[in-house]
């Protein structure tokens, strides 16, 4: 499967789930409920402009109708002695899911097991990726706010966090790009909406595109081993497509900043994103 | 207080041994510790041990009125208790990271993967259903508590038998186990969980069923829950050291074989126990 066949759509999937399970997941013409083809990903939009409150880096990312906001603070001095490590920075991730983000209003507290697990998964995903040894005795706080949920929550959180870290100028070894894949009878689908996610076995895979290695695999539904292999490889490929989009967004943002610095006529201070390697 | 981490000599010893292809307890890389299942006097009472790691699981059932949104389904609840008794790493009150992982994983393996046929727990639609309560107590943690807890939970559900019930019209009669043989739960499949640990030094081979030291020094874990029919139910690799896609698939295939082996052991132990048990049937 070549990565080029995994095209990104331009149409927005704004007319998705209305709660009926009668909708065909994949019709005979090979189209999905929101008009995409099997391997088509949803529109990605990335906004890296600062979001008030003095965060060192922030990103707002949407995959179709799933929308996530991430703010990164730090590296800054660790607040608590008990969470200070003499040889590396402590990474702290907090996830909040807005009560209005899903079709049914539901408030989840911070002690909710699902949220705890999500933030812990993200923490263990990003801890080895961030070059924490460069910042001993400090901490990096990452706050994630989920604004809209339409499937692929973990995927959106991972991608948005990667972007926010890049935006904050925190050195990482590589991007982390995540995609959800599912299987409808025998045909694999990519980047599932909530409707598809509820009906199909699905896997979230996060890749580090430069080495092609897998940092995260998460599956919670029953799936045959052979089908798993297929969708696992496919999602790995799709991660590379997402990577292209994310890289482009970071590059565009940097170019924009460099241009505005030049127009003011001051030499680059390198404080913001001056020597961003992305 | 943070528990003391393994000392540097311990760490170097383990890593250099693993590099030479040796594990500290003399196992192969993909070999689990021996599984021992001890059944208690009651049905649904199982103590499962994986080497020095021990978990006790117990199932009981009572009748409740079903929640209005699901009138035809029974209810399963899992109560896991990981006290400081298992290991000094656990604290009372505040759930540690590992504890959250274990609780969530138990929930996924036993509840969300449809192991128990919930509709078969319905007695009278909208009026009476069985409420199964699975208590999991971790008695001793010597690494890989998760696999042990999942195994104990599944075996306890397989071992448990509920009293027979008769429904005539609106009237429900529960038969005492001495008057009518209790009925086993209808389970869709037997799920087994396998945890592999890998290390930040990628030249070290991944290991199955990490012991205490290996678990403390790992660079990442991958947990796979699957049944003997090659169906995966949970695959969880949350972060840690990145792996090649081929390595992940190789590990999955190892787990497939292990699940088949473990299934044979569990079934034979359950059969042995059932044959040795005197159940009075009129």
PDB file of N, CA, C and O in Angstrom, chain A residues 6-57:
ATOM      1  N   UNK A   6      -3.388   7.283  -0.006  1.00  0.00           N
ATOM      2  CA  UNK A   6      -4.139   7.747   1.152  1.00  0.00           C
ATOM      3  C   UNK A   6      -4.334   9.245   1.016  1.00  0.00           C
ATOM      4  O   UNK A   6      -3.572  10.033   1.538  1.00  0.00           O
ATOM      5  N   UNK A   7      -5.341   9.624   0.298  1.00  0.00           N
ATOM      6  CA  UNK A   7      -5.513  11.043   0.014  1.00  0.00           C
ATOM      7  C   UNK A   7      -6.251  11.750   1.141  1.00  0.00           C
ATOM      8  O   UNK A   7      -7.042  11.154   1.848  1.00  0.00           O
ATOM      9  N   UNK A   8      -5.979  12.994   1.262  1.00  0.00           N
ATOM     10  CA  UNK A   8      -6.706  13.794   2.233  1.00  0.00           C
ATOM     11  C   UNK A   8      -7.897  14.431   1.532  1.00  0.00           C
ATOM     12  O   UNK A   8      -7.781  14.880   0.404  1.00  0.00           O
ATOM     13  N   UNK A   9      -8.991  14.461   2.214  1.00  0.00           N
ATOM     14  CA  UNK A   9     -10.161  15.063   1.571  1.00  0.00           C
ATOM     15  C   UNK A   9     -10.139  16.567   1.727  1.00  0.00           C
ATOM     16  O   UNK A   9      -9.563  17.104   2.653  1.00  0.00           O
ATOM     17  N   UNK A  10     -10.835  17.194   0.845  1.00  0.00           N
ATOM     18  CA  UNK A  10     -11.009  18.636   0.973  1.00  0.00           C
ATOM     19  C   UNK A  10     -12.399  18.953   1.485  1.00  0.00           C
ATOM     20  O   UNK A  10     -12.639  19.998   2.051  1.00  0.00           O
ATOM     21  N   UNK A  11     -13.322  18.002   1.260  1.00  0.00           N
ATOM     22  CA  UNK A  11     -14.682  18.257   1.723  1.00  0.00           C
ATOM     23  C   UNK A  11     -14.743  18.077   3.229  1.00  0.00           C
ATOM     24  O   UNK A  11     -14.126  17.179   3.780  1.00  0.00           O
ATOM     25  N   UNK A  12     -15.499  18.912   3.875  1.00  0.00           N
ATOM     26  CA  UNK A  12     -15.638  18.782   5.318  1.00  0.00           C
ATOM     27  C   UNK A  12     -16.749  17.786   5.624  1.00  0.00           C
ATOM     28  O   UNK A  12     -17.773  17.767   4.974  1.00  0.00           O
ATOM     29  N   UNK A  13     -16.489  16.960   6.646  1.00  0.00           N
ATOM     30  CA  UNK A  13     -17.492  15.938   6.968  1.00  0.00           C
ATOM     31  C   UNK A  13     -18.455  16.502   7.997  1.00  0.00           C
ATOM     32  O   UNK A  13     -18.600  15.985   9.085  1.00  0.00           O
ATOM     33  N   UNK A  14     -19.112  17.591   7.643  1.00  0.00           N
ATOM     34  CA  UNK A  14     -19.915  18.285   8.652  1.00  0.00           C
ATOM     35  C   UNK A  14     -21.281  17.645   8.862  1.00  0.00           C
ATOM     36  O   UNK A  14     -21.980  18.002   9.783  1.00  0.00           O
ATOM     37  N   UNK A  15     -21.648  16.698   7.992  1.00  0.00           N
ATOM     38  CA  UNK A  15     -22.994  16.139   8.129  1.00  0.00           C
ATOM     39  C   UNK A  15     -22.951  14.720   8.690  1.00  0.00           C
ATOM     40  O   UNK A  15     -23.640  13.846   8.225  1.00  0.00           O
ATOM     41  N   UNK A  16     -22.117  14.505   9.698  1.00  0.00           N
ATOM     42  CA  UNK A  16     -21.967  13.125  10.172  1.00  0.00           C
ATOM     43  C   UNK A  16     -23.053  12.756  11.169  1.00  0.00           C
ATOM     44  O   UNK A  16     -24.147  13.291  11.126  1.00  0.00           O
ATOM     45  N   UNK A  17     -22.707  11.898  12.092  1.00  0.00           N
ATOM     46  CA  UNK A  17     -23.669  11.118  12.873  1.00  0.00           C
ATOM     47  C   UNK A  17     -24.889  11.884  13.376  1.00  0.00           C
ATOM     48  O   UNK A  17     -24.774  12.942  13.949  1.00  0.00           O
ATOM     49  N   UNK A  18     -26.028  11.280  13.182  1.00  0.00           N
ATOM     50  CA  UNK A  18     -27.221  11.847  13.805  1.00  0.00           C
ATOM     51  C   UNK A  18     -27.852  10.803  14.722  1.00  0.00           C
ATOM     52  O   UNK A  18     -29.037  10.829  14.968  1.00  0.00           O
ATOM     53  N   UNK A  19     -27.029   9.863  15.184  1.00  0.00           N
ATOM     54  CA  UNK A  19     -27.488   8.953  16.207  1.00  0.00           C
ATOM     55  C   UNK A  19     -28.166   7.690  15.710  1.00  0.00           C
ATOM     56  O   UNK A  19     -28.456   6.803  16.486  1.00  0.00           O
ATOM     57  N   UNK A  20     -28.430   7.569  14.394  1.00  0.00           N
ATOM     58  CA  UNK A  20     -29.083   6.365  13.899  1.00  0.00           C
ATOM     59  C   UNK A  20     -28.041   5.323  13.559  1.00  0.00           C
ATOM     60  O   UNK A  20     -27.046   5.607  12.920  1.00  0.00           O
ATOM     61  N   UNK A  21     -28.299   4.087  13.985  1.00  0.00           N
ATOM     62  CA  UNK A  21     -27.328   3.056  13.678  1.00  0.00           C
ATOM     63  C   UNK A  21     -27.702   2.372  12.360  1.00  0.00           C
ATOM     64  O   UNK A  21     -27.093   1.405  11.971  1.00  0.00           O
ATOM     65  N   UNK A  22     -28.729   2.852  11.699  1.00  0.00           N
ATOM     66  CA  UNK A  22     -29.172   2.257  10.443  1.00  0.00           C
ATOM     67  C   UNK A  22     -28.290   2.674   9.267  1.00  0.00           C
ATOM     68  O   UNK A  22     -28.365   2.102   8.199  1.00  0.00           O
ATOM     69  N   UNK A  23     -27.480   3.675   9.484  1.00  0.00           N
ATOM     70  CA  UNK A  23     -26.649   4.177   8.399  1.00  0.00           C
ATOM     71  C   UNK A  23     -25.634   3.122   7.983  1.00  0.00           C
ATOM     72  O   UNK A  23     -25.042   2.451   8.821  1.00  0.00           O
ATOM     73  N   UNK A  24     -25.458   2.982   6.666  1.00  0.00           N
ATOM     74  CA  UNK A  24     -24.499   2.018   6.161  1.00  0.00           C
ATOM     75  C   UNK A  24     -23.089   2.534   6.413  1.00  0.00           C
ATOM     76  O   UNK A  24     -22.775   3.678   6.080  1.00  0.00           O
ATOM     77  N   UNK A  25     -22.250   1.675   6.954  1.00  0.00           N
ATOM     78  CA  UNK A  25     -20.875   2.077   7.229  1.00  0.00           C
ATOM     79  C   UNK A  25     -20.116   2.243   5.911  1.00  0.00           C
ATOM     80  O   UNK A  25     -19.396   3.211   5.710  1.00  0.00           O
ATOM     81  N   UNK A  26     -20.297   1.267   5.038  1.00  0.00           N
ATOM     82  CA  UNK A  26     -19.614   1.316   3.743  1.00  0.00           C
ATOM     83  C   UNK A  26     -20.615   0.825   2.714  1.00  0.00           C
ATOM     84  O   UNK A  26     -21.024  -0.334   2.750  1.00  0.00           O
ATOM     85  N   UNK A  27     -21.046   1.703   1.798  1.00  0.00           N
ATOM     86  CA  UNK A  27     -22.074   1.267   0.864  1.00  0.00           C
ATOM     87  C   UNK A  27     -21.463   0.531  -0.326  1.00  0.00           C
ATOM     88  O   UNK A  27     -20.235   0.423  -0.452  1.00  0.00           O
ATOM     89  N   UNK A  28     -22.334   0.030  -1.188  1.00  0.00           N
ATOM     90  CA  UNK A  28     -21.839  -0.821  -2.274  1.00  0.00           C
ATOM     91  C   UNK A  28     -20.953  -0.051  -3.241  1.00  0.00           C
ATOM     92  O   UNK A  28     -20.103  -0.626  -3.908  1.00  0.00           O
ATOM     93  N   UNK A  29     -21.159   1.248  -3.316  1.00  0.00           N
ATOM     94  CA  UNK A  29     -20.307   2.057  -4.179  1.00  0.00           C
ATOM     95  C   UNK A  29     -18.936   2.324  -3.572  1.00  0.00           C
ATOM     96  O   UNK A  29     -18.090   2.970  -4.195  1.00  0.00           O
ATOM     97  N   UNK A  30     -18.703   1.861  -2.359  1.00  0.00           N
ATOM     98  CA  UNK A  30     -17.402   2.047  -1.716  1.00  0.00           C
ATOM     99  C   UNK A  30     -17.279   3.368  -0.982  1.00  0.00           C
ATOM    100  O   UNK A  30     -16.173   3.836  -0.731  1.00  0.00           O
ATOM    101  N   UNK A  31     -18.431   3.980  -0.664  1.00  0.00           N
ATOM    102  CA  UNK A  31     -18.386   5.240   0.077  1.00  0.00           C
ATOM    103  C   UNK A  31     -18.826   5.028   1.514  1.00  0.00           C
ATOM    104  O   UNK A  31     -19.677   4.191   1.788  1.00  0.00           O
ATOM    105  N   UNK A  32     -18.279   5.842   2.394  1.00  0.00           N
ATOM    106  CA  UNK A  32     -18.636   5.741   3.805  1.00  0.00           C
ATOM    107  C   UNK A  32     -19.755   6.722   4.116  1.00  0.00           C
ATOM    108  O   UNK A  32     -20.150   7.517   3.290  1.00  0.00           O
ATOM    109  N   UNK A  33     -20.250   6.665   5.361  1.00  0.00           N
ATOM    110  CA  UNK A  33     -21.438   7.448   5.706  1.00  0.00           C
ATOM    111  C   UNK A  33     -21.224   8.945   5.517  1.00  0.00           C
ATOM    112  O   UNK A  33     -22.176   9.686   5.290  1.00  0.00           O
ATOM    113  N   UNK A  34     -19.969   9.414   5.606  1.00  0.00           N
ATOM    114  CA  UNK A  34     -19.761  10.844   5.407  1.00  0.00           C
ATOM    115  C   UNK A  34     -19.194  11.142   4.021  1.00  0.00           C
ATOM    116  O   UNK A  34     -18.654  12.222   3.793  1.00  0.00           O
ATOM    117  N   UNK A  35     -19.310  10.194   3.091  1.00  0.00           N
ATOM    118  CA  UNK A  35     -18.918  10.452   1.714  1.00  0.00           C
ATOM    119  C   UNK A  35     -17.450  10.227   1.417  1.00  0.00           C
ATOM    120  O   UNK A  35     -16.983  10.516   0.324  1.00  0.00           O
ATOM    121  N   UNK A  36     -16.724   9.695   2.382  1.00  0.00           N
ATOM    122  CA  UNK A  36     -15.313   9.424   2.123  1.00  0.00           C
ATOM    123  C   UNK A  36     -15.153   8.031   1.555  1.00  0.00           C
ATOM    124  O   UNK A  36     -16.037   7.190   1.670  1.00  0.00           O
ATOM    125  N   UNK A  37     -13.981   7.778   0.964  1.00  0.00           N
ATOM    126  CA  UNK A  37     -13.663   6.427   0.537  1.00  0.00           C
ATOM    127  C   UNK A  37     -12.931   5.738   1.675  1.00  0.00           C
ATOM    128  O   UNK A  37     -12.630   6.351   2.693  1.00  0.00           O
ATOM    129  N   UNK A  38     -12.633   4.431   1.450  1.00  0.00           N
ATOM    130  CA  UNK A  38     -12.054   3.623   2.515  1.00  0.00           C
ATOM    131  C   UNK A  38     -10.822   4.237   3.178  1.00  0.00           C
ATOM    132  O   UNK A  38     -10.722   4.295   4.387  1.00  0.00           O
ATOM    133  N   UNK A  39      -9.872   4.652   2.343  1.00  0.00           N
ATOM    134  CA  UNK A  39      -8.588   5.077   2.894  1.00  0.00           C
ATOM    135  C   UNK A  39      -8.474   6.592   3.009  1.00  0.00           C
ATOM    136  O   UNK A  39      -7.402   7.122   3.215  1.00  0.00           O
ATOM    137  N   UNK A  40      -9.606   7.268   2.822  1.00  0.00           N
ATOM    138  CA  UNK A  40      -9.548   8.715   2.841  1.00  0.00           C
ATOM    139  C   UNK A  40      -9.556   9.221   4.280  1.00  0.00           C
ATOM    140  O   UNK A  40     -10.323   8.743   5.104  1.00  0.00           O
ATOM    141  N   UNK A  41      -8.710  10.193   4.556  1.00  0.00           N
ATOM    142  CA  UNK A  41      -8.687  10.775   5.888  1.00  0.00           C
ATOM    143  C   UNK A  41      -9.585  12.002   5.922  1.00  0.00           C
ATOM    144  O   UNK A  41      -9.878  12.592   4.886  1.00  0.00           O
ATOM    145  N   UNK A  42      -9.977  12.421   7.119  1.00  0.00           N
ATOM    146  CA  UNK A  42     -10.796  13.625   7.232  1.00  0.00           C
ATOM    147  C   UNK A  42      -9.920  14.861   7.071  1.00  0.00           C
ATOM    148  O   UNK A  42      -8.697  14.781   7.173  1.00  0.00           O
ATOM    149  N   UNK A  43     -10.561  15.969   6.848  1.00  0.00           N
ATOM    150  CA  UNK A  43      -9.818  17.221   6.710  1.00  0.00           C
ATOM    151  C   UNK A  43      -9.086  17.516   8.016  1.00  0.00           C
ATOM    152  O   UNK A  43      -9.669  17.416   9.095  1.00  0.00           O
ATOM    153  N   UNK A  44      -7.833  17.899   7.876  1.00  0.00           N
ATOM    154  CA  UNK A  44      -7.092  18.296   9.063  1.00  0.00           C
ATOM    155  C   UNK A  44      -6.931  19.794   9.010  1.00  0.00           C
ATOM    156  O   UNK A  44      -6.522  20.327   7.977  1.00  0.00           O
ATOM    157  N   UNK A  45      -7.267  20.488  10.086  1.00  0.00           N
ATOM    158  CA  UNK A  45      -6.897  21.895  10.095  1.00  0.00           C
ATOM    159  C   UNK A  45      -6.115  22.166  11.366  1.00  0.00           C
ATOM    160  O   UNK A  45      -6.442  21.672  12.445  1.00  0.00           O
ATOM    161  N   UNK A  46      -5.036  22.904  11.185  1.00  0.00           N
ATOM    162  CA  UNK A  46      -4.109  23.135  12.279  1.00  0.00           C
ATOM    163  C   UNK A  46      -3.931  24.628  12.471  1.00  0.00           C
ATOM    164  O   UNK A  46      -3.717  25.349  11.505  1.00  0.00           O
ATOM    165  N   UNK A  47      -4.064  25.063  13.705  1.00  0.00           N
ATOM    166  CA  UNK A  47      -3.842  26.474  14.001  1.00  0.00           C
ATOM    167  C   UNK A  47      -2.785  26.551  15.100  1.00  0.00           C
ATOM    168  O   UNK A  47      -2.986  26.029  16.192  1.00  0.00           O
ATOM    169  N   UNK A  48      -1.664  27.187  14.774  1.00  0.00           N
ATOM    170  CA  UNK A  48      -0.578  27.251  15.756  1.00  0.00           C
ATOM    171  C   UNK A  48      -0.417  28.644  16.361  1.00  0.00           C
ATOM    172  O   UNK A  48       0.583  28.933  16.998  1.00  0.00           O
ATOM    173  N   UNK A  49      -1.403  29.501  16.141  1.00  0.00           N
ATOM    174  CA  UNK A  49      -1.270  30.843  16.696  1.00  0.00           C
ATOM    175  C   UNK A  49      -1.445  30.798  18.218  1.00  0.00           C
ATOM    176  O   UNK A  49      -2.146  29.945  18.736  1.00  0.00           O
ATOM    177  N   UNK A  50      -0.777  31.717  18.941  1.00  0.00           N
ATOM    178  CA  UNK A  50      -0.850  31.664  20.398  1.00  0.00           C
ATOM    179  C   UNK A  50      -2.276  31.884  20.903  1.00  0.00           C
ATOM    180  O   UNK A  50      -3.040  32.658  20.330  1.00  0.00           O
ATOM    181  N   UNK A  51      -2.616  31.179  21.974  1.00  0.00           N
ATOM    182  CA  UNK A  51      -3.988  31.250  22.469  1.00  0.00           C
ATOM    183  C   UNK A  51      -4.039  31.913  23.832  1.00  0.00           C
ATOM    184  O   UNK A  51      -4.424  31.291  24.818  1.00  0.00           O
ATOM    185  N   UNK A  52      -3.625  33.149  23.886  1.00  0.00           N
ATOM    186  CA  UNK A  52      -3.713  33.903  25.143  1.00  0.00           C
ATOM    187  C   UNK A  52      -2.965  33.239  26.279  1.00  0.00           C
ATOM    188  O   UNK A  52      -2.107  32.392  26.069  1.00  0.00           O
ATOM    189  N   UNK A  53      -3.244  33.627  27.452  1.00  0.00           N
ATOM    190  CA  UNK A  53      -2.791  33.020  28.717  1.00  0.00           C
ATOM    191  C   UNK A  53      -1.288  32.750  28.788  1.00  0.00           C
ATOM    192  O   UNK A  53      -0.834  32.061  29.704  1.00  0.00           O
ATOM    193  N   UNK A  54      -0.547  33.242  27.856  1.00  0.00           N
ATOM    194  CA  UNK A  54       0.909  33.148  27.945  1.00  0.00           C
ATOM    195  C   UNK A  54       1.494  31.764  27.888  1.00  0.00           C
ATOM    196  O   UNK A  54       2.529  31.499  28.501  1.00  0.00           O
ATOM    197  N   UNK A  55       0.840  30.877  27.146  1.00  0.00           N
ATOM    198  CA  UNK A  55       1.417  29.549  26.991  1.00  0.00           C
ATOM    199  C   UNK A  55       2.651  29.643  26.104  1.00  0.00           C
ATOM    200  O   UNK A  55       2.732  30.488  25.221  1.00  0.00           O
ATOM    201  N   UNK A  56       3.624  28.764  26.354  1.00  0.00           N
ATOM    202  CA  UNK A  56       4.831  28.797  25.553  1.00  0.00           C
ATOM    203  C   UNK A  56       4.605  28.206  24.170  1.00  0.00           C
ATOM    204  O   UNK A  56       5.351  28.488  23.241  1.00  0.00           O
ATOM    205  N   UNK A  57       3.623  27.384  24.064  1.00  0.00           N
ATOM    206  CA  UNK A  57       3.298  26.831  22.761  1.00  0.00           C
ATOM    207  C   UNK A  57       1.876  26.345  22.798  1.00  0.00           C
ATOM    208  O   UNK A  57       1.392  25.908  23.840  1.00  0.00           O
TER     209      UNK A  57
END
